[in-house]
Amino acid sequence: MAEDKKIDKKDISFIIGGAILGAIAGYIVKRVGIKNIMNMLKQKEIIPPSISNLINEFTSRRKSEE
């Protein structure tokens, strides 16, 4: 037997709330800059140094010459 699933107001509010939070986060990252955010996270030691080094390795635009 197939159950008909209806969309409740709660589901819609979660979707709209997530979209609003995503838009705000995107705006802040655009205004502040990802490099400034990463530097702040490193200085406050929110992320471990090993992870920050890994992120820097992936985000560096230098191409290794091998």
Short mmCIF file of N, CA, C and O in Angstrom, two decimals:
data_model
loop_
_atom_site.label_atom_id
_atom_site.label_comp_id
_atom_site.label_asym_id
_atom_site.label_seq_id
_atom_site.Cartn_x
_atom_site.Cartn_y
_atom_site.Cartn_z
N MET A 1 0.83 -1.18 0.00
CA MET A 1 0.00 0.00 0.00
C MET A 1 0.88 1.24 0.00
O MET A 1 1.79 1.35 0.80
N ALA A 2 0.59 2.11 -0.88
CA ALA A 2 1.36 3.33 -1.01
C ALA A 2 0.75 4.41 -0.12
O ALA A 2 -0.45 4.61 -0.10
N GLU A 3 1.63 5.07 0.61
CA GLU A 3 1.17 6.17 1.44
C GLU A 3 1.40 7.48 0.70
O GLU A 3 2.43 7.68 0.09
N ASP A 4 0.42 8.34 0.76
CA ASP A 4 0.56 9.66 0.16
C ASP A 4 1.24 10.57 1.16
O ASP A 4 0.73 10.81 2.25
N LYS A 5 2.39 11.08 0.78
CA LYS A 5 3.11 11.98 1.67
C LYS A 5 2.80 13.40 1.25
O LYS A 5 2.96 13.78 0.10
N LYS A 6 2.37 14.16 2.21
CA LYS A 6 2.03 15.56 1.95
C LYS A 6 3.11 16.45 2.54
O LYS A 6 3.76 16.11 3.52
N ILE A 7 3.28 17.59 1.94
CA ILE A 7 4.25 18.56 2.42
C ILE A 7 3.57 19.43 3.47
O ILE A 7 2.55 20.06 3.20
N ASP A 8 4.13 19.43 4.66
CA ASP A 8 3.57 20.23 5.74
C ASP A 8 4.20 21.61 5.74
O ASP A 8 5.20 21.87 5.06
N LYS A 9 3.64 22.48 6.53
CA LYS A 9 4.22 23.82 6.69
C LYS A 9 5.59 23.74 7.34
O LYS A 9 6.46 24.55 7.06
N LYS A 10 5.79 22.74 8.18
CA LYS A 10 7.07 22.56 8.84
C LYS A 10 8.17 22.25 7.83
O LYS A 10 9.28 22.79 7.92
N ASP A 11 7.87 21.40 6.86
CA ASP A 11 8.85 21.06 5.82
C ASP A 11 9.21 22.29 4.99
O ASP A 11 10.38 22.52 4.69
N ILE A 12 8.22 23.05 4.64
CA ILE A 12 8.45 24.26 3.84
C ILE A 12 9.27 25.27 4.63
O ILE A 12 10.17 25.91 4.09
N SER A 13 8.98 25.40 5.92
CA SER A 13 9.74 26.35 6.73
C SER A 13 11.20 25.93 6.86
O SER A 13 12.08 26.79 6.88
N PHE A 14 11.48 24.62 6.94
CA PHE A 14 12.87 24.17 6.97
C PHE A 14 13.59 24.49 5.67
O PHE A 14 14.75 24.92 5.67
N ILE A 15 12.93 24.30 4.56
CA ILE A 15 13.54 24.58 3.26
C ILE A 15 13.82 26.06 3.10
O ILE A 15 14.92 26.47 2.69
N ILE A 16 12.84 26.88 3.43
CA ILE A 16 13.01 28.33 3.30
C ILE A 16 14.06 28.84 4.28
O ILE A 16 14.90 29.68 3.94
N GLY A 17 14.04 28.32 5.50
CA GLY A 17 15.03 28.72 6.50
C GLY A 17 16.44 28.36 6.08
O GLY A 17 17.37 29.14 6.25
N GLY A 18 16.62 27.17 5.50
CA GLY A 18 17.93 26.78 5.01
C GLY A 18 18.42 27.65 3.87
O GLY A 18 19.59 27.99 3.79
N ALA A 19 17.49 28.02 2.99
CA ALA A 19 17.86 28.90 1.88
C ALA A 19 18.27 30.27 2.39
O ALA A 19 19.24 30.87 1.89
N ILE A 20 17.57 30.78 3.39
CA ILE A 20 17.91 32.09 3.95
C ILE A 20 19.27 32.04 4.64
O ILE A 20 20.10 32.93 4.43
N LEU A 21 19.51 31.00 5.43
CA LEU A 21 20.82 30.88 6.10
C LEU A 21 21.95 30.72 5.09
O LEU A 21 23.03 31.28 5.28
N GLY A 22 21.72 29.98 4.03
CA GLY A 22 22.73 29.82 2.99
C GLY A 22 23.03 31.13 2.28
O GLY A 22 24.19 31.43 1.97
N ALA A 23 22.00 31.92 2.04
CA ALA A 23 22.20 33.21 1.39
C ALA A 23 22.98 34.16 2.28
O ALA A 23 23.88 34.88 1.82
N ILE A 24 22.67 34.16 3.57
CA ILE A 24 23.40 35.03 4.50
C ILE A 24 24.86 34.60 4.60
O ILE A 24 25.76 35.45 4.57
N ALA A 25 25.11 33.30 4.70
CA ALA A 25 26.48 32.81 4.79
C ALA A 25 27.26 33.14 3.52
O ALA A 25 28.42 33.55 3.58
N GLY A 26 26.63 33.00 2.37
CA GLY A 26 27.29 33.34 1.11
C GLY A 26 27.62 34.81 1.01
O GLY A 26 28.69 35.20 0.53
N TYR A 27 26.72 35.66 1.48
CA TYR A 27 26.95 37.10 1.47
C TYR A 27 28.13 37.47 2.37
O TYR A 27 28.99 38.26 1.99
N ILE A 28 28.18 36.86 3.55
CA ILE A 28 29.28 37.16 4.48
C ILE A 28 30.61 36.70 3.91
O ILE A 28 31.61 37.43 3.98
N VAL A 29 30.65 35.51 3.32
CA VAL A 29 31.89 35.01 2.73
C VAL A 29 32.33 35.90 1.58
O VAL A 29 33.52 36.20 1.42
N LYS A 30 31.38 36.39 0.80
CA LYS A 30 31.73 37.26 -0.32
C LYS A 30 32.28 38.59 0.17
O LYS A 30 33.24 39.12 -0.39
N ARG A 31 31.69 39.14 1.22
CA ARG A 31 32.13 40.43 1.73
C ARG A 31 33.46 40.34 2.48
O ARG A 31 34.33 41.19 2.32
N VAL A 32 33.62 39.33 3.31
CA VAL A 32 34.81 39.22 4.15
C VAL A 32 35.95 38.57 3.39
O VAL A 32 37.10 39.00 3.50
N GLY A 33 35.67 37.54 2.66
CA GLY A 33 36.70 36.83 1.91
C GLY A 33 37.08 35.54 2.60
O GLY A 33 37.20 35.48 3.83
N ILE A 34 37.25 34.52 1.81
CA ILE A 34 37.55 33.20 2.37
C ILE A 34 38.93 33.15 3.01
O ILE A 34 39.13 32.47 4.02
N LYS A 35 39.88 33.90 2.46
CA LYS A 35 41.23 33.90 3.04
C LYS A 35 41.21 34.52 4.43
O LYS A 35 41.89 34.03 5.34
N ASN A 36 40.46 35.60 4.61
CA ASN A 36 40.38 36.23 5.92
C ASN A 36 39.70 35.32 6.93
O ASN A 36 40.10 35.26 8.09
N ILE A 37 38.69 34.60 6.49
CA ILE A 37 38.00 33.67 7.38
C ILE A 37 38.94 32.54 7.78
O ILE A 37 39.00 32.15 8.95
N MET A 38 39.68 32.01 6.82
CA MET A 38 40.63 30.93 7.13
C MET A 38 41.72 31.41 8.08
O MET A 38 42.11 30.69 9.00
N ASN A 39 42.22 32.63 7.87
CA ASN A 39 43.25 33.16 8.78
C ASN A 39 42.72 33.31 10.19
O ASN A 39 43.42 33.03 11.16
N MET A 40 41.49 33.76 10.33
CA MET A 40 40.90 33.91 11.66
C MET A 40 40.73 32.55 12.33
O MET A 40 41.02 32.39 13.52
N LEU A 41 40.29 31.55 11.57
CA LEU A 41 40.12 30.21 12.14
C LEU A 41 41.46 29.61 12.58
O LEU A 41 41.53 28.90 13.57
N LYS A 42 42.52 29.92 11.83
CA LYS A 42 43.85 29.43 12.21
C LYS A 42 44.35 30.13 13.48
O LYS A 42 44.90 29.49 14.37
N GLN A 43 44.15 31.46 13.55
CA GLN A 43 44.64 32.20 14.71
C GLN A 43 43.91 31.82 15.99
O GLN A 43 44.52 31.73 17.04
N LYS A 44 42.64 31.58 15.90
CA LYS A 44 41.85 31.19 17.07
C LYS A 44 41.99 29.71 17.39
O LYS A 44 41.46 29.23 18.38
N GLU A 45 42.71 28.98 16.54
CA GLU A 45 42.93 27.54 16.67
C GLU A 45 41.62 26.78 16.75
O GLU A 45 41.45 25.85 17.54
N ILE A 46 40.66 27.18 15.93
CA ILE A 46 39.39 26.48 15.83
C ILE A 46 39.56 25.21 15.01
O ILE A 46 38.97 24.19 15.33
N ILE A 47 40.38 25.32 13.96
CA ILE A 47 40.69 24.14 13.17
C ILE A 47 42.14 23.75 13.44
O ILE A 47 42.99 24.62 13.61
N PRO A 48 42.45 22.48 13.50
CA PRO A 48 43.82 22.04 13.77
C PRO A 48 44.77 22.46 12.64
O PRO A 48 44.36 22.60 11.49
N PRO A 49 46.04 22.65 12.96
CA PRO A 49 47.01 23.04 11.93
C PRO A 49 47.12 22.05 10.77
O PRO A 49 47.34 22.44 9.63
N SER A 50 46.98 20.77 11.06
CA SER A 50 47.11 19.79 9.99
C SER A 50 45.99 19.95 8.96
O SER A 50 46.22 19.83 7.76
N ILE A 51 44.79 20.24 9.42
CA ILE A 51 43.68 20.43 8.50
C ILE A 51 43.83 21.74 7.74
O ILE A 51 43.56 21.81 6.55
N SER A 52 44.30 22.79 8.42
CA SER A 52 44.49 24.06 7.72
C SER A 52 45.58 23.95 6.66
O SER A 52 45.47 24.54 5.58
N ASN A 53 46.63 23.16 6.93
CA ASN A 53 47.66 22.94 5.91
C ASN A 53 47.10 22.18 4.72
O ASN A 53 47.44 22.48 3.58
N LEU A 54 46.26 21.21 4.99
CA LEU A 54 45.63 20.44 3.91
C LEU A 54 44.73 21.34 3.06
O LEU A 54 44.74 21.27 1.83
N ILE A 55 43.98 22.22 3.70
CA ILE A 55 43.11 23.14 2.97
C ILE A 55 43.95 24.08 2.12
O ILE A 55 43.61 24.36 0.97
N ASN A 56 45.04 24.59 2.69
CA ASN A 56 45.93 25.47 1.92
C ASN A 56 46.51 24.76 0.72
O ASN A 56 46.68 25.36 -0.34
N GLU A 57 46.83 23.51 0.89
CA GLU A 57 47.40 22.74 -0.22
C GLU A 57 46.39 22.62 -1.37
O GLU A 57 46.75 22.75 -2.53
N PHE A 58 45.14 22.37 -1.04
CA PHE A 58 44.13 22.22 -2.08
C PHE A 58 43.72 23.55 -2.70
O PHE A 58 43.35 23.61 -3.86
N THR A 59 43.76 24.63 -1.91
CA THR A 59 43.30 25.91 -2.43
C THR A 59 44.40 26.74 -3.07
O THR A 59 44.12 27.77 -3.69
N SER A 60 45.65 26.31 -2.92
CA SER A 60 46.73 27.08 -3.54
C SER A 60 46.60 26.98 -5.06
O SER A 60 46.27 25.94 -5.61
N ARG A 61 46.88 28.07 -5.69
CA ARG A 61 46.71 28.11 -7.14
C ARG A 61 48.01 27.81 -7.88
O ARG A 61 48.07 27.81 -9.08
N ARG A 62 49.04 27.57 -7.10
CA ARG A 62 50.32 27.23 -7.72
C ARG A 62 50.29 25.81 -8.23
O ARG A 62 49.85 24.90 -7.54
N LYS A 63 50.78 25.62 -9.41
CA LYS A 63 50.85 24.28 -9.96
C LYS A 63 52.24 23.74 -9.71
O LYS A 63 53.23 24.40 -9.96
N SER A 64 52.27 22.55 -9.18
CA SER A 64 53.58 21.95 -8.91
C SER A 64 54.24 21.53 -10.21
O SER A 64 53.59 20.99 -11.10
N GLU A 65 55.52 21.78 -10.29
CA GLU A 65 56.28 21.40 -11.49
C GLU A 65 56.99 20.09 -11.19
O GLU A 65 57.87 20.02 -10.33
N GLU A 66 56.59 19.07 -11.85
CA GLU A 66 57.21 17.78 -11.63
C GLU A 66 57.87 17.26 -12.90
O GLU A 66 57.47 17.41 -13.97
#
